[in-house]
Amino acid sequence: MSTPRTIIEKLWDSHVVAERPGAPSLIYIDLHLVHEVTSPQAFAGLRARGLKVRRPQNTFATTDHSTPTTPRSLPIVDPIAKAQVERLESNCEEFGIPYFGFQSPHQGIVHVIGPENGLTQPGMTVVCGDSHTATHGAFGALAFGIGTSEVEMVLATQCLLQRKSKTYEVRVDGALKPGVTAKDIILALIARIGVGGGTGCVFEYRGQAISALSMEERMTVCNMSIEGGARAGLIAPDDKTYQFLAGKPFAPKGAEWDAAVERWKRLPTDAGATYDHTITMDANTLEPMITFGTNPGMGMPVSGVVPDPASLSDPLERDSLAKALRYMDLTPGKPLAGQPVNVVFVGSCTNSRMSDLRAAAGVLKGRKVSPKVRMMVVPGSMEIKRQAEAEGLDKVFREAGADWREAGCSMCIAMNGDQLQPGEYSVSTSNRNFEGRQGKGGRTFLASPLTAAASAIAGVVTDARKL
Amino acid sequence: MAKFTTLTSRMMPMPVDNIDTDQIIPARFLKTISKEGLDKQLFNDWRYDASGAPKPDFILNAPEWQGVQILLAGDNFGCGSSREHAPWALTQWGFRAIVSTSFADIFKSNALKNGLVPVVVPRDVHAKLFEMVAADPHATATIGLASQTLTLPGGAVVEFPVDAFSKHCLLEGVDELGYILQQMPAIEAYEARKDVHLNTLNPS
């Protein structure tokens, strides 16, 4: 009998094209997702070398980062953003790459449309010039972010030189309490291991609490693997995965589907396989989480108090926390609940899917957003936008006083004009609270859609269970 | 890629842990379709005030630190997004090496493709370097790539890790895409293998 392997090792082994002594392995890439921000210099590189895209049939593009979320009948006002979006579309036409462009009814955040259309499938290697590519790991794919030089390499050769990552088991036992969500699992993990805790590793999330998650919730967990420093994070496919994929536009059909499911069923980690690292968490003890600082590792239960830098012994760590609290203008020892907020953002590749919008709408229904708060709800794709409107969620948001937008990355990365003003506080369902991430001088509290919606109503950071 | 052999320079201290790529170059400057001119936006939000004027107390703006080629930074440098604009901005400003206790994976990979050497040192050496620079801002360190050594001010030598392939590429200026293109027969053989399932986008 062969040595038991983790799903991470199975994915790696099946994609090794060549190995040479003294060099990283040459790895085959099944799906390459492309967007407007990290690709123009790669296409320019191909052109300069006279190279073609080797497998356009394994490549798919959309526009999301620089893309306005104002009505699509309006032009892109920012000429630099407009040029970038148009350059993506002309590059796709020149190199024969399928794409959902700015005016496509299927446009959306790259990590939302991949799964939504069945482009992302178990057993695949998936790359994109974007660090949140780990989202696709929810389907049992090895999915990771790459730089623009690597985008060019994959376009030209469908391959990358990679070193094998260490395997890191993240085991979440037990069951989440009501009001505690997938977002809280991942924020709690990162608060525990820190933003560099997974460096050099691929996470496999498993255990009872992970199995119990829907596919959308699994995407939320995998999405933020990079925030824990891991290159990728994944979850073995199961019946939920197959049910989600069945009938999606790019999913296999008929006999091909049956053969695919047979292949996919061999992916989960073998009994007896071992990991380089393991961490266990008890879902029963988790609380709704929120960040207080300037990286996603600076998180705590929403009922917690802001930590005191004086409690840290390492001088660099102490200075870094003190610097973060100065930027956030928060006082050590004070609770975060009750902190006034200016903006609430529901959206991003972390939390912009139907279940996220339903969760936020569930809190907002029959209530009003505080007059002191500007709330933006940005669906992850135009498909989600239509579905939400068919369910009447847009009316719930609008009647509550929130702004209901078109699809895109929006205020997660603040490239498209959706941004905080200096000094403003937001509760955001996105993935990064770095200084200035949501606009220069803006201050971000990361949390779940439930916490975000509750905070919008109260006008202050609020635990949705206490609303 | 520009070759890297040895480098002797002063070290610009930036004693902050987890410096993320949004600090190295904020996302709003990524709307460009070119690689050029990004040095102007390096550490933009730490570097300029609300009116766009350089902040005199930020080290990158200090006249005495111009031309320095080594950045001495806190732990987990380059965490966050995959933007290669970060090493582009750092190298265009003039940095050729960054010394820290650890680097985020994607940043490290991007840096190595742009002739920017990530030098990992133990915590005690890292702390000592900050002390040395505080005591004497003119103190220099030397990075020898072939020997994988960092020579501290005063002459003490520490080794640093770098994988054999990246070292070879840096020393010789090897182009990684060119190297992969040489392996096209292996790629074609992989694609022809019976036991490999090749996915193709085939909408219905």
XYZ file of C-alpha atoms in Angstrom:
671
model
C 0.000 0.000 0.000
C 1.280 3.463 -0.848
C 2.125 6.046 1.808
C -0.959 7.938 3.030
C -1.035 11.446 1.582
C -2.828 14.675 2.422
C -4.990 16.307 -0.249
C -2.287 18.971 -0.480
C 0.324 16.367 -1.450
C -2.053 14.663 -3.900
C -2.701 17.960 -5.660
C 1.013 18.709 -5.791
C 2.062 15.255 -7.034
C -0.491 15.236 -9.850
C 0.724 18.593 -11.192
C 4.489 18.074 -11.266
C 5.619 18.450 -14.887
C 9.351 18.162 -14.364
C 11.906 18.147 -11.583
C 15.536 19.091 -12.051
C 18.195 18.947 -9.358
C 18.850 22.309 -7.746
C 15.716 23.903 -9.123
C 12.118 24.248 -7.953
C 9.538 21.878 -9.451
C 7.800 22.804 -12.667
C 4.078 22.731 -11.858
C 1.160 22.669 -14.282
C -1.642 25.209 -13.854
C -5.193 24.161 -14.771
C -6.984 27.476 -14.381
C -5.499 30.948 -14.705
C -7.776 33.801 -13.684
C -6.812 37.252 -14.892
C -7.910 40.764 -13.888
C -7.093 44.293 -14.975
C -4.598 45.328 -12.267
C -1.857 42.680 -12.274
C -1.945 41.690 -15.959
C -1.129 44.619 -18.298
C 2.637 44.423 -17.710
C 2.493 40.635 -18.242
C 0.745 40.996 -21.598
C 3.283 43.682 -22.533
C 6.024 41.176 -21.677
C 4.484 38.544 -23.958
C 4.263 41.068 -26.768
C 7.899 42.121 -26.289
C 9.018 38.484 -26.542
C 6.677 37.622 -29.420
C 4.914 34.943 -27.328
C 1.309 33.773 -27.447
C -0.961 32.644 -24.624
C -0.290 28.907 -24.566
C -3.747 27.741 -23.436
C -6.441 30.416 -23.709
C -8.898 27.598 -22.980
C -7.474 27.408 -19.424
C -7.495 31.160 -18.932
C -10.368 33.430 -17.943
C -10.527 37.169 -17.290
C -12.792 39.710 -15.680
C -12.540 43.278 -14.470
C -13.184 44.021 -10.803
C -10.538 46.058 -8.917
C -10.508 49.409 -10.734
C -14.102 48.956 -11.809
C -16.740 51.467 -10.654
C -19.772 50.159 -8.752
C -21.970 52.985 -10.019
C -24.700 52.110 -12.579
C -23.198 50.498 -15.672
C -24.922 53.036 -17.896
C -22.423 55.604 -16.596
C -18.926 55.869 -18.077
C -15.777 55.114 -16.055
C -14.938 58.610 -14.833
C -11.317 58.015 -13.781
C -9.313 58.082 -17.042
C -6.507 55.932 -15.592
C -8.934 53.254 -14.396
C -10.792 53.426 -17.714
C -7.551 52.875 -19.626
C -6.720 49.875 -17.440
C -10.146 48.236 -17.875
C -10.013 48.846 -21.615
C -6.481 47.471 -21.793
C -7.628 44.213 -20.208
C -10.401 43.896 -22.768
C -8.103 44.625 -25.720
C -5.471 42.217 -24.359
C -8.105 39.473 -24.046
C -9.222 40.054 -27.623
C -5.667 40.156 -28.960
C -4.630 36.957 -27.151
C -7.936 35.084 -27.536
C -8.791 34.886 -23.822
C -12.436 34.506 -22.790
C -13.562 37.312 -20.478
C -16.505 38.872 -18.725
C -15.904 42.560 -19.406
C -17.194 45.709 -17.752
C -20.554 45.554 -19.510
C -20.998 41.777 -19.262
C -24.040 40.551 -17.288
C -21.668 37.984 -15.737
C -18.938 40.420 -14.590
C -17.897 40.224 -10.961
C -15.075 39.767 -8.488
C -12.688 37.226 -9.973
C -12.919 34.951 -6.917
C -16.702 35.084 -6.979
C -17.280 34.401 -10.673
C -14.833 31.460 -10.831
C -16.906 29.244 -8.520
C -20.204 30.769 -9.658
C -19.603 29.614 -13.225
C -18.052 26.256 -12.362
C -14.632 27.360 -13.628
C -13.159 26.342 -10.271
C -13.239 22.571 -9.799
C -11.788 20.066 -7.325
C -8.318 18.746 -8.080
C -7.269 21.811 -10.049
C -4.329 24.122 -9.610
C -5.693 27.665 -9.808
C -3.628 30.854 -9.927
C -4.406 34.539 -10.283
C -2.395 37.708 -9.827
C -4.231 38.256 -6.571
C -3.453 37.012 -3.082
C -7.070 36.045 -2.327
C -6.932 33.274 -4.921
C -6.960 30.853 -1.973
C -10.758 31.353 -2.055
C -10.952 28.617 -4.724
C -9.411 26.179 -2.250
C -12.936 25.744 -0.859
C -13.481 23.324 -3.769
C -10.465 21.141 -3.039
C -8.239 23.029 -5.481
C -4.658 24.158 -4.855
C -5.180 27.861 -5.452
C -2.687 30.632 -4.780
C -1.822 34.215 -5.659
C 1.097 35.115 -7.912
C 2.966 38.226 -9.031
C 2.892 39.760 -12.489
C 6.131 38.055 -13.639
C 4.447 34.749 -12.821
C 1.246 35.818 -14.599
C 3.401 36.229 -17.701
C 5.001 32.785 -17.158
C 1.627 31.059 -16.838
C 0.216 32.877 -19.856
C 3.229 31.776 -21.910
C 3.787 28.231 -20.638
C 0.816 27.190 -18.424
C 3.488 26.374 -15.826
C 5.243 27.852 -12.803
C 8.406 27.041 -10.873
C 7.314 26.306 -7.327
C 8.738 24.950 -4.102
C 6.588 22.495 -2.226
C 4.880 24.146 0.716
C 4.607 22.627 4.169
C 1.256 21.110 5.119
C -0.698 22.723 7.949
C -3.821 21.095 9.356
C -6.358 23.548 10.760
C -8.827 21.396 12.618
C -12.041 23.059 13.810
C -14.052 20.696 15.997
C -17.501 21.183 17.449
C -20.291 23.425 16.234
C -20.618 27.195 15.933
C -23.075 28.904 18.259
C -25.913 30.917 16.667
C -24.634 34.301 15.496
C -21.073 33.020 15.029
C -20.055 32.661 11.381
C -17.378 31.410 8.991
C -15.789 34.877 9.098
C -15.379 34.518 12.857
C -13.600 31.158 12.427
C -10.979 32.641 10.138
C -10.541 35.869 12.133
C -10.101 33.781 15.296
C -7.500 31.577 13.588
C -5.481 34.569 12.375
C -5.717 36.295 15.770
C -4.218 33.133 17.257
C -1.385 32.381 14.807
C -0.643 35.933 13.610
C -0.321 37.301 10.081
C 2.912 35.394 9.505
C 1.854 32.168 11.247
C 1.243 30.197 8.053
C 4.232 31.448 6.031
C 5.582 28.687 3.789
C 2.492 26.526 4.357
C -0.775 25.438 2.770
C -3.678 25.129 5.216
C -6.116 22.259 5.068
C -9.242 23.196 7.018
C -11.065 20.167 8.359
C -13.134 18.942 11.272
C -16.799 18.927 12.138
C -17.304 22.694 12.063
C -15.717 22.944 8.597
C -17.765 20.064 7.168
C -20.898 21.781 8.449
C -20.172 24.974 6.465
C -21.906 25.715 3.157
C -19.734 26.192 0.049
C -20.100 29.968 0.352
C -18.979 29.864 3.977
C -16.040 27.629 3.049
C -14.980 30.226 0.484
C -14.998 32.878 3.231
C -12.661 30.752 5.348
C -10.257 29.811 2.535
C -10.269 33.391 1.195
C -8.373 34.771 4.189
C -5.700 32.036 4.328
C -3.211 34.588 3.012
C -4.034 36.846 5.984
C -2.578 34.091 8.154
C 0.506 34.098 5.924
C -0.359 30.826 4.136
C 0.140 30.612 0.416
C -3.117 28.675 0.041
C -5.867 27.110 2.097
C -8.229 24.386 1.047
C -11.038 22.062 2.065
C -11.468 18.543 0.685
C -14.437 18.174 -1.675
C -17.565 16.386 -0.486
C -21.206 16.031 -1.553
C -21.807 19.737 -0.865
C -19.041 20.570 -3.322
C -20.531 18.361 -6.026
C -24.059 19.686 -5.432
C -22.792 23.253 -5.735
C -20.980 22.544 -9.003
C -23.571 20.363 -10.731
C -25.095 22.199 -13.672
C -22.800 25.243 -13.477
C -21.965 26.583 -16.964
C -18.339 25.383 -17.074
C -18.762 22.239 -14.949
C -18.494 18.881 -16.754
C -21.753 17.372 -17.999
C -23.171 13.862 -18.472
C -20.601 11.057 -18.554
C -17.802 13.597 -18.056
C -19.451 14.749 -14.841
C -19.667 11.181 -13.525
C -16.004 10.572 -14.359
C -15.033 13.860 -12.721
C -16.850 13.039 -9.481
C -15.078 9.665 -9.401
C -11.722 11.473 -9.729
C -12.656 14.071 -7.134
C -13.655 11.422 -4.596
C -10.038 10.250 -4.492
C -8.794 13.685 -3.382
C -9.522 13.805 0.374
C -6.623 13.212 2.754
C -5.922 9.518 3.377
C -6.388 8.085 6.844
C -3.012 8.100 8.578
C -1.542 10.960 6.550
C 0.508 13.394 8.608
C 0.976 17.160 8.468
C 4.001 19.355 9.142
C 1.912 21.503 11.513
C -1.439 21.101 13.216
C -3.640 23.477 15.151
C -7.011 22.668 16.686
C -9.803 25.044 17.496
C -13.093 24.447 19.292
C -15.979 26.034 17.400
C -18.186 25.911 20.515
C -15.975 28.485 22.225
C -15.783 30.947 19.305
C -17.419 34.364 19.548
C -18.177 36.959 16.855
C -14.777 38.485 16.064
C -13.596 41.970 15.123
C -10.198 43.518 14.439
C -8.956 46.537 16.370
C -5.584 47.186 14.705
C -3.890 47.521 11.349
C -3.444 43.916 10.330
C -5.924 41.027 10.336
C -4.057 39.301 13.163
C -5.022 42.127 15.527
C -8.428 40.632 16.250
C -10.533 39.747 19.296
C -14.118 38.907 20.275
C -16.409 41.878 19.602
C -17.028 41.994 23.366
C -13.287 42.375 24.061
C -11.164 45.339 25.130
C -8.369 46.978 23.148
C -5.069 45.392 24.265
C -2.308 47.355 25.953
C 1.084 47.550 24.183
C 2.705 47.720 27.643
C 1.694 44.068 28.130
C 4.075 42.959 25.335
C 7.701 42.160 26.144
C 9.226 42.231 22.641
C 10.109 45.878 21.886
C 9.380 45.668 18.143
C 6.011 43.980 18.767
C 5.187 46.562 21.430
C 6.087 49.465 19.137
C 4.130 47.918 16.260
C 0.971 47.561 18.389
C 1.409 51.092 19.771
C 1.802 52.402 16.214
C -1.359 50.549 15.161
C -3.386 51.963 18.059
C -2.123 55.495 17.322
C -3.261 55.093 13.723
C -6.618 53.716 14.856
C -6.848 56.360 17.637
C -7.999 53.739 20.137
C -7.339 53.604 23.878
C -5.878 50.446 25.448
C -8.208 48.798 27.948
C -11.382 50.242 26.445
C -14.100 48.027 24.908
C -14.494 48.269 21.140
C -18.263 47.761 21.346
C -19.788 51.225 21.409
C -17.048 52.761 19.250
C -18.763 55.124 16.736
C -18.478 54.166 13.074
C -18.902 56.312 9.956
C -19.141 53.714 7.215
C -20.289 50.112 6.925
C -19.183 48.087 3.911
C -20.729 44.720 3.036
C -18.901 43.200 0.092
C -15.516 41.880 -1.204
C -14.328 38.419 -2.257
C -14.612 37.448 1.424
C -18.285 38.238 2.086
C -20.316 39.324 -0.969
C -22.209 36.154 -1.830
C -25.918 35.402 -1.450
C -25.657 34.035 2.084
C -23.713 37.136 3.178
C -26.304 39.459 1.664
C -29.145 37.450 3.209
C -27.435 37.598 6.612
C -27.012 41.379 6.407
C -30.556 41.858 5.095
C -31.909 39.675 7.898
C -30.495 42.110 10.455
C -31.556 45.231 8.508
C -35.120 44.199 7.679
C -37.587 46.577 9.300
C -34.771 48.693 10.737
C -32.905 51.817 9.668
C -29.222 52.485 9.206
C -28.102 55.104 11.727
C -28.194 58.618 10.216
C -24.533 58.912 11.227
C -23.539 55.932 9.071
C -23.056 55.581 5.320
C -23.653 51.913 4.398
C -22.640 50.361 1.093
C -23.692 46.901 -0.034
C -21.731 45.644 -3.043
C -22.651 42.233 -4.503
C -19.771 40.029 -5.610
C -21.078 39.578 -9.132
C -23.792 40.837 -11.448
C -25.327 37.358 -11.208
C -25.573 37.728 -7.406
C -26.989 41.204 -7.875
C -29.824 39.846 -10.021
C -30.510 36.991 -7.632
C -30.562 39.323 -4.621
C -32.974 41.611 -6.447
C -35.193 38.646 -7.325
C -35.372 37.876 -3.602
C -36.100 41.507 -2.768
C -32.902 42.015 -0.760
C -32.153 45.238 -2.621
C -35.428 46.673 -1.271
C -34.475 45.695 2.282
C -31.119 47.456 1.906
C -32.595 50.550 0.258
C -35.480 50.863 2.716
C -32.972 50.644 5.566
C -31.039 53.492 3.974
C -28.084 51.534 2.565
C -26.588 52.089 -0.881
C -27.057 49.077 -3.220
C -24.287 48.989 -5.857
C -23.024 47.132 -8.937
C -20.466 44.311 -8.604
C -16.749 44.798 -7.912
C -14.002 44.872 -5.275
C -15.117 48.366 -4.282
C -14.153 49.623 -0.838
C -12.159 46.529 0.049
C -9.237 47.971 -1.906
C -10.516 51.502 -2.611
C -9.136 51.690 -6.158
C -12.392 52.622 -7.849
C -13.427 55.752 -5.963
C -15.359 53.878 -3.227
C -13.311 54.875 -0.197
C -13.125 56.146 3.363
C -12.204 59.740 4.113
C -9.197 60.384 6.376
C -10.001 59.567 9.995
C -13.256 57.723 9.236
C -14.011 54.393 10.896
C -15.606 51.523 9.011
C -16.935 48.137 9.948
C -16.131 46.126 6.860
C -16.781 42.534 5.785
C -13.622 42.608 3.663
C -10.260 41.005 4.424
C -7.665 43.698 5.176
C -7.464 46.452 7.764
C -4.029 47.715 6.747
C -3.406 51.455 7.137
C -5.124 53.266 4.293
C -6.447 50.075 2.725
C -9.973 51.489 2.404
C -8.772 55.021 1.630
C -5.880 57.141 2.873
C -6.229 57.747 6.606
C -9.281 55.450 6.869
C -9.623 53.042 9.806
C -11.068 49.576 9.337
C -12.672 47.088 11.710
C -13.010 43.708 9.974
C -16.042 41.652 10.951
C -18.832 39.382 9.686
C -21.868 40.613 7.721
C -23.981 40.196 10.898
C -21.697 42.432 12.959
C -21.429 44.915 10.098
C -25.204 45.213 9.677
C -25.812 45.485 13.433
C -23.156 48.215 13.687
C -24.781 50.105 10.795
C -28.093 50.236 12.663
C -26.614 51.189 16.026
C -24.037 53.587 14.590
C -21.453 52.021 16.873
C -19.585 48.694 16.895
C -22.255 46.210 17.950
C -22.598 42.488 18.601
C -25.562 41.463 16.414
C -26.772 39.128 19.163
C -27.312 42.109 21.458
C -29.175 44.316 18.984
C 16.996 40.486 -14.693
C 19.770 42.613 -13.187
C 22.622 40.511 -11.767
C 23.430 40.604 -8.063
C 26.850 39.641 -6.721
C 27.926 41.778 -3.780
C 26.569 44.937 -2.263
C 28.010 47.268 0.344
C 25.692 49.934 1.660
C 24.402 51.716 4.709
C 21.145 50.318 6.080
C 17.977 52.383 6.284
C 16.201 51.364 9.513
C 12.434 50.877 9.409
C 11.696 49.184 12.732
C 8.092 48.139 12.068
C 6.818 44.549 11.978
C 4.448 43.303 9.257
C 5.042 46.112 6.750
C 2.374 45.190 4.194
C 2.364 45.849 0.473
C -0.391 48.464 0.893
C 2.186 50.537 2.828
C 4.960 49.823 0.307
C 2.696 51.105 -2.463
C -0.989 51.904 -1.865
C -3.511 50.210 -4.150
C -4.725 53.424 -5.740
C -1.396 53.638 -7.590
C -1.895 50.225 -9.199
C -4.155 51.575 -11.925
C -1.111 52.100 -14.113
C -0.532 49.776 -17.062
C 3.224 50.400 -16.923
C 5.999 49.377 -14.518
C 7.679 52.777 -14.579
C 7.705 55.694 -12.161
C 6.576 53.720 -9.122
C 9.476 54.984 -6.960
C 7.531 58.234 -6.557
C 4.818 56.334 -4.690
C 7.053 54.094 -2.575
C 5.714 54.261 1.029
C 3.444 57.021 -0.249
C 1.138 57.377 2.751
C 4.000 57.395 5.264
C 6.030 59.680 3.053
C 3.741 62.563 2.077
C 1.310 64.715 4.066
C -2.281 65.517 3.067
C -1.095 68.279 0.710
C 1.340 65.892 -0.994
C 4.445 67.495 0.541
C 7.200 65.147 1.780
C 7.084 64.623 5.555
C 10.521 65.663 6.840
C 10.413 63.136 9.693
C 9.960 60.125 7.402
C 13.315 58.493 6.792
C 12.899 58.022 3.048
C 12.718 61.826 2.707
C 15.830 62.598 4.749
C 18.670 63.923 2.560
C 21.262 61.863 4.458
C 19.508 58.603 3.580
C 19.295 59.119 -0.183
C 21.107 56.497 -2.234
C 21.014 53.818 0.486
C 20.536 50.365 -1.050
C 19.705 48.172 1.966
C 16.432 48.439 3.872
C 16.494 47.085 7.441
C 12.873 46.259 8.286
C 10.770 44.473 10.912
C 9.458 40.919 10.892
C 7.227 39.463 8.114
C 8.072 42.147 5.563
C 5.824 42.343 2.482
C 2.709 40.644 3.827
C -0.597 41.245 2.103
C -1.320 41.467 -1.576
C 0.536 39.822 -4.456
C 1.312 43.134 -6.187
C 4.710 43.020 -7.891
C 4.465 46.800 -7.917
C 5.986 46.566 -4.397
C 9.413 45.234 -5.490
C 9.222 47.394 -8.619
C 8.788 50.512 -6.442
C 11.533 49.437 -3.998
C 14.089 48.703 -6.731
C 13.242 51.830 -8.695
C 13.933 53.878 -5.570
C 17.316 52.150 -5.354
C 16.996 49.298 -2.859
C 18.789 46.076 -3.830
C 18.334 44.133 -0.590
C 16.041 43.986 2.418
C 17.160 42.608 5.770
C 14.495 41.203 8.103
C 13.708 38.218 10.307
C 11.171 36.868 7.782
C 9.380 37.688 4.540
C 5.893 36.937 3.269
C 5.941 34.198 0.611
C 4.571 36.055 -2.410
C 6.641 39.181 -1.755
C 9.798 37.087 -1.468
C 9.047 35.324 -4.747
C 8.349 38.644 -6.499
C 11.475 40.284 -5.038
C 13.756 37.490 -6.250
C 12.431 37.942 -9.799
C 13.441 41.595 -9.704
C 16.989 41.395 -8.397
C 15.920 42.436 -4.899
C 17.514 40.136 -2.328
C 15.573 39.181 0.822
C 18.145 38.592 3.569
C 16.802 36.671 6.574
C 18.800 37.010 9.789
C 18.231 35.615 13.307
C 16.393 37.816 15.807
C 19.504 38.641 17.844
C 21.446 39.750 14.755
C 18.416 41.741 13.597
C 18.205 43.562 16.947
C 21.967 44.195 16.900
C 21.783 45.695 13.408
C 19.166 48.212 14.563
C 21.407 49.105 17.525
C 24.435 49.519 15.264
C 22.569 51.758 12.850
C 21.200 53.846 15.721
C 24.738 54.256 17.090
C 26.254 55.041 13.696
C 23.975 55.796 10.744
C 27.036 55.713 8.470
C 27.847 52.099 9.360
C 27.789 49.820 6.316
C 27.031 46.154 5.803
C 28.125 43.926 2.933
C 25.994 41.276 1.310
C 27.881 38.554 -0.563
C 25.473 36.414 -2.524
C 27.913 33.707 -3.655
C 29.002 33.131 -0.052
C 25.485 33.846 1.293
C 26.965 36.119 3.922
C 26.049 39.370 5.540
C 29.052 41.190 6.987
C 27.973 43.432 9.835
C 29.534 46.791 10.610
C 32.608 45.821 12.623
C 33.297 42.739 10.558
C 31.227 39.957 12.124
C 29.840 37.635 9.450
C 26.491 35.814 9.447
C 25.200 33.434 6.797
C 21.751 33.788 5.333
C 19.628 31.239 3.467
C 18.856 31.485 -0.234
C 17.753 28.563 -2.371
C 20.221 27.348 -4.977
C 18.052 28.194 -7.965
C 17.299 31.778 -6.916
C 20.976 32.288 -6.126
C 21.978 31.025 -9.563
C 19.377 33.256 -11.255
C 20.548 36.334 -9.311
C 24.258 35.703 -9.853
C 23.857 35.059 -13.579
C 20.877 37.323 -14.285
C 18.874 34.302 -15.507
C 15.427 34.976 -16.871
C 12.984 32.519 -15.271
C 10.502 32.541 -18.144
C 13.331 31.728 -20.543
C 14.273 28.812 -18.297
C 10.696 27.456 -18.336
C 10.431 27.880 -22.113
C 13.452 25.567 -22.472
C 11.351 22.852 -20.819
C 8.572 22.946 -23.409
C 9.093 19.263 -24.361
C 8.399 18.257 -20.755
C 5.289 20.452 -20.708
C 4.027 18.882 -23.944
C 4.735 15.412 -22.578
C 2.756 16.225 -19.421
C -0.182 17.428 -21.482
C -0.105 14.173 -23.490
C -0.033 11.890 -20.456
C -2.980 9.468 -20.186
C -3.154 9.664 -16.394
C -3.390 13.444 -16.363
C -6.782 15.067 -16.615
C -6.435 18.297 -18.555
C -9.230 20.692 -17.805
C -10.409 23.020 -20.496
C -13.050 25.692 -20.306
C -15.996 24.386 -22.241
C -19.174 26.235 -21.380
C -22.575 24.800 -22.082
